[in-house]
Short mmCIF file of N, CA and C and ligand atoms in Angstrom, two decimals:
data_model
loop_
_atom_site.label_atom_id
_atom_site.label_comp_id
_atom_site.label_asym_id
_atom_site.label_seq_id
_atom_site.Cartn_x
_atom_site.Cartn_y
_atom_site.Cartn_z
N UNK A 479 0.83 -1.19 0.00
CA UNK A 479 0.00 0.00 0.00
C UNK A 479 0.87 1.26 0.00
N UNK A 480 0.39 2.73 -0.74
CA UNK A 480 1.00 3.64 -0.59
C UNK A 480 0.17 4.93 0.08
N UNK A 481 1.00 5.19 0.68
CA UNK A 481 0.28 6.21 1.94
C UNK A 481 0.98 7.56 1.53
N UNK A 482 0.29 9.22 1.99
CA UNK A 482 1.28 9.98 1.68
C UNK A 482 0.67 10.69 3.18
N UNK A 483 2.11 11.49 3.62
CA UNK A 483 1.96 12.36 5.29
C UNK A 483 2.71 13.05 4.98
N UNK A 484 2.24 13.93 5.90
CA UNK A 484 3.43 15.60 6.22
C UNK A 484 3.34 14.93 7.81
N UNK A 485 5.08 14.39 7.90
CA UNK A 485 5.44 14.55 9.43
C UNK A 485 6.43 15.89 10.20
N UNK A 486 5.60 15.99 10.87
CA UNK A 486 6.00 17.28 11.72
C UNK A 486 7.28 16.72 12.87
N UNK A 487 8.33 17.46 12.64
CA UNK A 487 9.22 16.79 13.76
C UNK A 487 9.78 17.75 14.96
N UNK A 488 9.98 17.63 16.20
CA UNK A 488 10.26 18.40 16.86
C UNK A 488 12.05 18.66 17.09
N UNK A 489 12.42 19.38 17.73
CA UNK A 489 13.67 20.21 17.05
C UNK A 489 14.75 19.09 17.30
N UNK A 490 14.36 18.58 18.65
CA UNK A 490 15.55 17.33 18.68
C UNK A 490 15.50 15.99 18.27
N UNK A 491 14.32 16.00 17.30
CA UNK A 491 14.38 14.86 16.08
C UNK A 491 14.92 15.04 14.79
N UNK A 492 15.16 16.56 14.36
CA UNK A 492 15.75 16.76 13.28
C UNK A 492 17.09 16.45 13.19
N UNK A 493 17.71 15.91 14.52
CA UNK A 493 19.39 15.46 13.89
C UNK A 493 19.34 13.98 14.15
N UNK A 494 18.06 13.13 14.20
CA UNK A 494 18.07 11.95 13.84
C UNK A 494 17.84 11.50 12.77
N UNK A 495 18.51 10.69 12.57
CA UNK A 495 18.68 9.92 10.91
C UNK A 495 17.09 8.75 10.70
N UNK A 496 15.79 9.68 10.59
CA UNK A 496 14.77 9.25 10.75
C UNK A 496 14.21 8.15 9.65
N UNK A 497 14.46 8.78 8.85
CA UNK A 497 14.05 8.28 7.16
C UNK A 497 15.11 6.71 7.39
N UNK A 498 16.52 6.93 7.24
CA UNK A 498 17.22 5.66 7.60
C UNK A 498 16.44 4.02 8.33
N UNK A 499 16.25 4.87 9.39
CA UNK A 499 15.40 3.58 10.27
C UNK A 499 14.14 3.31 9.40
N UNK A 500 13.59 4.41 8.90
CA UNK A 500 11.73 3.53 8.31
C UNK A 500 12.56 2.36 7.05
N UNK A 501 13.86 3.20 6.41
CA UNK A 501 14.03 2.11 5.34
C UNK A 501 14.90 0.72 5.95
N UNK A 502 15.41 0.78 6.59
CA UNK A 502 16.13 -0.31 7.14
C UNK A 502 15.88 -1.08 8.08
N UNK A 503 14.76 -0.46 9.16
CA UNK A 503 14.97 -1.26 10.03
C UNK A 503 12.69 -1.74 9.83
N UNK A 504 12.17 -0.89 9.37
CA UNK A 504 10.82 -1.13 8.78
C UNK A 504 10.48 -1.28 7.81
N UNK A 505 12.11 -1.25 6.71
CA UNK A 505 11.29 -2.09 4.83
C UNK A 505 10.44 -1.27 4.59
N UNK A 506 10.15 0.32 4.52
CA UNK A 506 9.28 1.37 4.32
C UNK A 506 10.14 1.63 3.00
N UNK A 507 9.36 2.07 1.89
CA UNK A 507 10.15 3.02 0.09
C UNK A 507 9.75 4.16 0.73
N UNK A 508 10.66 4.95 1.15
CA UNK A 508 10.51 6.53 1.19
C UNK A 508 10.56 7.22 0.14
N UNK A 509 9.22 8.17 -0.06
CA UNK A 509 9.76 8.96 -1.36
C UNK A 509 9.26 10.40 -0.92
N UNK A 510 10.18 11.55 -0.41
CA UNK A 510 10.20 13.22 0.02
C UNK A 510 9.91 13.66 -1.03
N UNK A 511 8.64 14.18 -0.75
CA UNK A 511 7.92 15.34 -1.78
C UNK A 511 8.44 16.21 -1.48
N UNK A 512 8.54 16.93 -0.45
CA UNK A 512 8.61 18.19 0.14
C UNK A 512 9.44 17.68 1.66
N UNK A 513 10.72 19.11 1.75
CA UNK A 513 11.41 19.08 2.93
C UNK A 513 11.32 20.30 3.51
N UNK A 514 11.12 20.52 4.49
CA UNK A 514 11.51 21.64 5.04
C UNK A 514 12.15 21.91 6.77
N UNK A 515 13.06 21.82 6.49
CA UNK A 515 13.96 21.04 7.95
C UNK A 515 15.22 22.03 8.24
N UNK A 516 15.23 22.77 9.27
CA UNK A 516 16.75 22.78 9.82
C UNK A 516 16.91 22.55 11.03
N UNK A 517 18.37 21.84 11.23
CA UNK A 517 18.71 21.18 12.37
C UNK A 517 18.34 22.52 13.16
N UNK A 518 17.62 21.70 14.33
CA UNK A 518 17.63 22.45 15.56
C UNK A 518 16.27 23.02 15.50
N UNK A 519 15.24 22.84 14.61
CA UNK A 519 14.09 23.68 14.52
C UNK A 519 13.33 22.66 14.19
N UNK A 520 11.82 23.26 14.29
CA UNK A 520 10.68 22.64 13.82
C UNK A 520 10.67 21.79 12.74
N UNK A 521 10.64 20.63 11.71
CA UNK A 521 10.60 20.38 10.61
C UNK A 521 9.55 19.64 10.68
N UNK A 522 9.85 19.93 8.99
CA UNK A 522 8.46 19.14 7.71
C UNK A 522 8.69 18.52 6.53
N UNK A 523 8.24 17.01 6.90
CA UNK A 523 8.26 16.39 5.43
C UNK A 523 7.11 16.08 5.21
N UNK A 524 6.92 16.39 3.69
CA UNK A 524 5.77 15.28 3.05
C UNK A 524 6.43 14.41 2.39
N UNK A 525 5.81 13.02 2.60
CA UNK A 525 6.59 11.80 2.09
C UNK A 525 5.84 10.74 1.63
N UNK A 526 5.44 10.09 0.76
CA UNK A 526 5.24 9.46 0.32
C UNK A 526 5.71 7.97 0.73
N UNK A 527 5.07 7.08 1.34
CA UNK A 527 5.56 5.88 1.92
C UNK A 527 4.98 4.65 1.07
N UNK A 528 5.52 3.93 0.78
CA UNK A 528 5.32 2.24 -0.23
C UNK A 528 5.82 0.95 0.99
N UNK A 529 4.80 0.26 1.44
CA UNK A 529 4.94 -0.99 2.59
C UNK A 529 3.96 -1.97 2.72
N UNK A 530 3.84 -3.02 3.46
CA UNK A 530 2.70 -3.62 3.62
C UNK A 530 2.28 -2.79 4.88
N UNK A 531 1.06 -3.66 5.23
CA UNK A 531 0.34 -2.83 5.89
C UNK A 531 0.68 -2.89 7.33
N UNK A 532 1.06 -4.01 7.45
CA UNK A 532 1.90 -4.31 9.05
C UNK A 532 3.17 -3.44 9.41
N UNK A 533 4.07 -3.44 8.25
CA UNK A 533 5.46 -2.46 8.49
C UNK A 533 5.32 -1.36 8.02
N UNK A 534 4.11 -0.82 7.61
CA UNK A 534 3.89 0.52 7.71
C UNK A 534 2.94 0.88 8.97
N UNK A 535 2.14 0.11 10.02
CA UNK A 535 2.04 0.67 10.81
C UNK A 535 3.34 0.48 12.02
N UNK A 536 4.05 -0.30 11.50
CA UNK A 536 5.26 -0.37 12.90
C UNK A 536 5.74 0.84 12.31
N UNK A 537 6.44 1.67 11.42
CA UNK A 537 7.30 2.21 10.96
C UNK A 537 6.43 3.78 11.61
N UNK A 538 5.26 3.28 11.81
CA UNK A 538 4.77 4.93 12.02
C UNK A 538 4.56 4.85 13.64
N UNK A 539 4.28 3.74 13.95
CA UNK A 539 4.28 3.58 15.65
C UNK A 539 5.88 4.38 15.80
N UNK A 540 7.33 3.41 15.37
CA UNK A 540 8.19 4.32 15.71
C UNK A 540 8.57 5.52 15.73
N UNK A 541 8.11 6.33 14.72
CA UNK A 541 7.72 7.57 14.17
C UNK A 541 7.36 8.19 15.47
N UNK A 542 6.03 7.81 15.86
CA UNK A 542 5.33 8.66 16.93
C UNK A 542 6.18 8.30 17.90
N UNK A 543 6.77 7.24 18.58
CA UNK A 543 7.84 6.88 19.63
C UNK A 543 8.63 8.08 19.28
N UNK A 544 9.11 8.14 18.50
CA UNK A 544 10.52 9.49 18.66
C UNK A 544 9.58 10.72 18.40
N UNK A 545 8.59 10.89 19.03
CA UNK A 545 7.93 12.48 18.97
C UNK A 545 7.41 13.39 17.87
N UNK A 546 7.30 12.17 16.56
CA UNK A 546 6.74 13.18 15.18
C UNK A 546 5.15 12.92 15.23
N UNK A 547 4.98 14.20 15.26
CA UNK A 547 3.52 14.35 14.69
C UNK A 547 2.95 13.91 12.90
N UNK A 548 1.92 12.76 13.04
CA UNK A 548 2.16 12.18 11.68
C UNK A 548 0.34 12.72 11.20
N UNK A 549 0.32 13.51 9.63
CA UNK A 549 -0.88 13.67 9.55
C UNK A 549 -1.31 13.48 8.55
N UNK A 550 -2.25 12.57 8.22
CA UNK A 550 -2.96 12.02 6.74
C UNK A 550 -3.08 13.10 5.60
N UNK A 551 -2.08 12.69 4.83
CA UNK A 551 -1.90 14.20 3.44
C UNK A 551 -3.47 14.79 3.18
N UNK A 552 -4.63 13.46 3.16
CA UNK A 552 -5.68 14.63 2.88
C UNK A 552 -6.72 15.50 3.78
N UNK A 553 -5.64 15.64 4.99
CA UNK A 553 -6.48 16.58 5.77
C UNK A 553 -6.16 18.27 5.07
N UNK A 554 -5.20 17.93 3.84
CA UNK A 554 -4.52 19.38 4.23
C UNK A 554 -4.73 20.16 2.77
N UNK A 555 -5.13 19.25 1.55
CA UNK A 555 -6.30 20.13 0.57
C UNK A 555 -7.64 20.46 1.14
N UNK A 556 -8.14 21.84 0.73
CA UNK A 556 -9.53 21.96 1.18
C UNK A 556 -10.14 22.66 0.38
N UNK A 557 -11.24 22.54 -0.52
CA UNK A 557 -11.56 23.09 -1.52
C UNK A 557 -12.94 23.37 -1.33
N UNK A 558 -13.39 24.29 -1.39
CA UNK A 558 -14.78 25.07 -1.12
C UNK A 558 -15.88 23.89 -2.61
N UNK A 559 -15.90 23.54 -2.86
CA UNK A 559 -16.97 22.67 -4.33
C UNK A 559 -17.50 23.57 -3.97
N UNK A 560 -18.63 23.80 -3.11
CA UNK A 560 -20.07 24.26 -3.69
C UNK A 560 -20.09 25.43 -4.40
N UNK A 561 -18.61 26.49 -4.08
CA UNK A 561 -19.00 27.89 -4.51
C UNK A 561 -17.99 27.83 -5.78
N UNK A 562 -17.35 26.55 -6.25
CA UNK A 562 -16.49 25.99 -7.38
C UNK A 562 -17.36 27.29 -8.65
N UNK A 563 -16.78 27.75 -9.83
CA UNK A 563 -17.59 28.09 -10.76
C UNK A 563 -16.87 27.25 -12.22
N UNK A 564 -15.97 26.34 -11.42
CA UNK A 564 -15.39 25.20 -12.69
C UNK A 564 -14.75 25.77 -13.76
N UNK A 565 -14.06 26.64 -13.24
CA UNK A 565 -13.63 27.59 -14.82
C UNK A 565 -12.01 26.91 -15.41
N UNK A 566 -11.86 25.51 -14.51
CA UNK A 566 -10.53 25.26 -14.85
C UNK A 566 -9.20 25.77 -14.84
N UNK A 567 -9.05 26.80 -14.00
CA UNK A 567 -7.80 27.64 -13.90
C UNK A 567 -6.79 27.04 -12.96
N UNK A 568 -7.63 26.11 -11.90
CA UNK A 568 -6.33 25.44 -11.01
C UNK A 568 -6.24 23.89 -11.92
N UNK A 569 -7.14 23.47 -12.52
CA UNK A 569 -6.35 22.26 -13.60
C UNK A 569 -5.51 22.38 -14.54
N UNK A 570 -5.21 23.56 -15.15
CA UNK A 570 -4.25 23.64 -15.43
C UNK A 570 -2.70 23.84 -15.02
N UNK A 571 -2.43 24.20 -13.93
CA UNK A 571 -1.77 24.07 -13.31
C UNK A 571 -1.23 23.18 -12.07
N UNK A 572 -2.16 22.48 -12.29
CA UNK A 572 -2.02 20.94 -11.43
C UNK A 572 -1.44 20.22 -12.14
N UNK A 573 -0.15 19.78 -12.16
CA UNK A 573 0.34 18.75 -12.92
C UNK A 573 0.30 17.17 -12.56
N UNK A 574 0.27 17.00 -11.31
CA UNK A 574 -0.15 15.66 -10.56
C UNK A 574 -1.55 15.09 -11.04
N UNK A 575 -2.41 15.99 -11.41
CA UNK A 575 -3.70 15.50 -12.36
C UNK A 575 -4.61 15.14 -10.87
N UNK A 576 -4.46 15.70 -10.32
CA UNK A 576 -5.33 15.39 -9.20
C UNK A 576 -6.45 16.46 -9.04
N UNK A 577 -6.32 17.65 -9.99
CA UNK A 577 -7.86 18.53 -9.87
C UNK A 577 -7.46 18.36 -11.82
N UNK A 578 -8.78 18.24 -12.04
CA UNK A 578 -9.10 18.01 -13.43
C UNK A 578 -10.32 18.21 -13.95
N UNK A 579 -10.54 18.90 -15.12
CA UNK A 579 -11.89 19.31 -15.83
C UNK A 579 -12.59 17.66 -16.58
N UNK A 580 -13.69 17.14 -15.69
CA UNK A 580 -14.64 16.31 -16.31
C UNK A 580 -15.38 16.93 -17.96
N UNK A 581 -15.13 16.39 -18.84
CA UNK A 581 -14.73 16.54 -20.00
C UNK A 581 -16.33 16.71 -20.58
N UNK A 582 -16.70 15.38 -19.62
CA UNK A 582 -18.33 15.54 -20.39
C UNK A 582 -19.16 16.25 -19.28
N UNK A 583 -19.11 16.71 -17.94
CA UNK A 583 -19.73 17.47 -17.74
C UNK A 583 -19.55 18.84 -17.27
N UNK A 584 -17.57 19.44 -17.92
CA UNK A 584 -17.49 20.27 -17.72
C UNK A 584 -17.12 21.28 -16.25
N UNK A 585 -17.19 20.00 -15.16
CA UNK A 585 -17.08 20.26 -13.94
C UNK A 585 -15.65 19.43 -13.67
N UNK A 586 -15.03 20.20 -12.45
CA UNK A 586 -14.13 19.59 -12.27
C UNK A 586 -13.78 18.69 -10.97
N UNK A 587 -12.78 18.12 -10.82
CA UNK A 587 -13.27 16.58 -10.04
C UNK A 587 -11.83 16.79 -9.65
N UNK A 588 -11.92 16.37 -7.79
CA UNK A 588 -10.23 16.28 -7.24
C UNK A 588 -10.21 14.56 -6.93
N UNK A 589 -8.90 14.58 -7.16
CA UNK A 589 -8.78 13.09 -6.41
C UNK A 589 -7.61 13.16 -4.89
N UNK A 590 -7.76 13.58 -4.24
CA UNK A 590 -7.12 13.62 -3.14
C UNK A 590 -5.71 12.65 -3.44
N UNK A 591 -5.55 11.47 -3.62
CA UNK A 591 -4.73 10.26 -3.40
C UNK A 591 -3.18 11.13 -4.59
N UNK A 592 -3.96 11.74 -5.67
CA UNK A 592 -2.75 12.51 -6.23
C UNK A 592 -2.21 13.71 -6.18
N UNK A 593 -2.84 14.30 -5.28
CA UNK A 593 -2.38 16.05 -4.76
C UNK A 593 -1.20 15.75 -3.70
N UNK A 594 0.08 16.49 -4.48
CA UNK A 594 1.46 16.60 -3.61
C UNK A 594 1.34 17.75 -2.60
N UNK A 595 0.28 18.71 -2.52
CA UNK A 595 0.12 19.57 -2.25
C UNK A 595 1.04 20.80 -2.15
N UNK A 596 1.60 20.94 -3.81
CA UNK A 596 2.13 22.23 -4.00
C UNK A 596 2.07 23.39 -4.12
N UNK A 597 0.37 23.59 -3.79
CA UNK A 597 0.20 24.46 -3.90
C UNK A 597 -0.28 25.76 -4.94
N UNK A 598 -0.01 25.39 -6.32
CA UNK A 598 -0.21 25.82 -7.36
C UNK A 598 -1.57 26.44 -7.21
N UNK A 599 -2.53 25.44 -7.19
CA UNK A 599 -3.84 25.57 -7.77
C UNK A 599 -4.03 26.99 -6.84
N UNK A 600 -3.34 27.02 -5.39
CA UNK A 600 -4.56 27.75 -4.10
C UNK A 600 -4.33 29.54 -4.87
N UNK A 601 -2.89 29.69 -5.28
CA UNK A 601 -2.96 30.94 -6.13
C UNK A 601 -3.74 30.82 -7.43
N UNK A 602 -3.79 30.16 -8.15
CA UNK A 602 -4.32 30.16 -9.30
C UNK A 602 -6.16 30.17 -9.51
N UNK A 603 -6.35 29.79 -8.41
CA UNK A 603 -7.90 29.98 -8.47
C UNK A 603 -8.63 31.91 -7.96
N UNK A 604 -9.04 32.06 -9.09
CA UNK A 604 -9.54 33.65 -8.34
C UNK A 604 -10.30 33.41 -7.48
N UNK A 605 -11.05 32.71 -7.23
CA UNK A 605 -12.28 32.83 -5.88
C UNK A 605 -11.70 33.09 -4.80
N UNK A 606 -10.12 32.04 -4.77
CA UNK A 606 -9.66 31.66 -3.37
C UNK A 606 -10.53 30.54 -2.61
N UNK A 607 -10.56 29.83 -3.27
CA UNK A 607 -11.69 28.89 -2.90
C UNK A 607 -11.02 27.78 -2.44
N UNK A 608 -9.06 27.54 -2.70
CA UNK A 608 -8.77 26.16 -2.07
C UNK A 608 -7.79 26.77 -1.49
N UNK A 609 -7.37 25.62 -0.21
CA UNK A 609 -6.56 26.41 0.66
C UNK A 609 -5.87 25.23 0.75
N UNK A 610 -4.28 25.12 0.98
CA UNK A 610 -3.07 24.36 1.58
C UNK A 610 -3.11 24.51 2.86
N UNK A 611 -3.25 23.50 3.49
CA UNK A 611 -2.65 23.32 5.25
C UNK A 611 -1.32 23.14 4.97
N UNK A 612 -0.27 23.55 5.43
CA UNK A 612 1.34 22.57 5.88
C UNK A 612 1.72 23.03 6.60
N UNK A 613 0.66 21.69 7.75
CA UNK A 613 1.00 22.22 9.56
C UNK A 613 2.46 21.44 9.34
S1 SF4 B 2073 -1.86 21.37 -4.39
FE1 SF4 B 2073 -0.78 21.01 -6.34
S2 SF4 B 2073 -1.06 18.82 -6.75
FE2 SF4 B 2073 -2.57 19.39 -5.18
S3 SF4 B 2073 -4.41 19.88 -6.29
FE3 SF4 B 2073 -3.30 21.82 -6.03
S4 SF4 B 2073 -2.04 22.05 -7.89
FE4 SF4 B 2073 -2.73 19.90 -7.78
S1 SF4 B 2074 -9.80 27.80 -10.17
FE1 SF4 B 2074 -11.21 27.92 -8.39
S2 SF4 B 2074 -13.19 28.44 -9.28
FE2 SF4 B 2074 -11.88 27.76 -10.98
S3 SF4 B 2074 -12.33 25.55 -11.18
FE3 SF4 B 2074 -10.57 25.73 -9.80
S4 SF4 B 2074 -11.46 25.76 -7.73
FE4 SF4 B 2074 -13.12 26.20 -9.17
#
């Protein structure tokens, strides 16, 4: 199964060699979308994880053992639909194909499971209608 999280780490987890242990010692495929880390401070990855389902929950039990806050990638797109006016301006700029214009009815359709959450779309929409979390 593939899972995607933004783990939040606290300052004296950032000089542990975290990622190391999920691949070696939990058989976790790490794949970092997004880093944002300096030693000694708050950090943030979004990461993309590939495991079975057993050594991906040990790998995240250890996770939370060393003090990271772990949070399901799709808490953190949020897109207003109802006041949507579908004009396609954040599908084009979605390259992950995860907001996309339905062809035959003209409306457009997210799939959560493919948003890296870069962010693109939340400027690109005039309403302001979708917003990025990256607690
Ligand atoms: S955050 Fe990026 S990947 Fe996600 S829906 Fe917006 S443009 Fe697409
Ligand atoms: S840019 Fe905004 S208004 Fe236009 S389709 Fe996307 S979410 Fe809807």
């Amino acid at each position: 199964m593939k899972r995607r999280f933004t783990m939040k780490f606290q300052p004296e987890s950032t000089k542990k060699p975290l990622t190391y242990h999920l691949i070696k010692d939990y058989n976790l495929k790490v794949n970092i979308l997004r880093a944002d880390i300096t030693e000694g401070q708050e950090g943030r990855l979004l990461m993309e994880v590939e495991a079975s389902k057993a050594d991906l929950d040990k790998g995240l039990k250890f996770l939370e053992s060393e003090g990271v806050t772990i949070i399901p990638l799709d808490q953190h797109l949020k897109w207003d639909k109802d006041n949507c006016i579908h004009c396609g301006a954040c599908t084009a700029v979605c390259f992950s194909g995860a907001l996309q214009m339905d062809r035959n009815t003209w409306e457009v359709n997210k799939d959560s499971e493919k948003c890296i959450v870069c962010g693109l779309c939340v400027s690109a929409c005039p309403l302001k209608i979708i917003t990025v979390e990256f607690r």
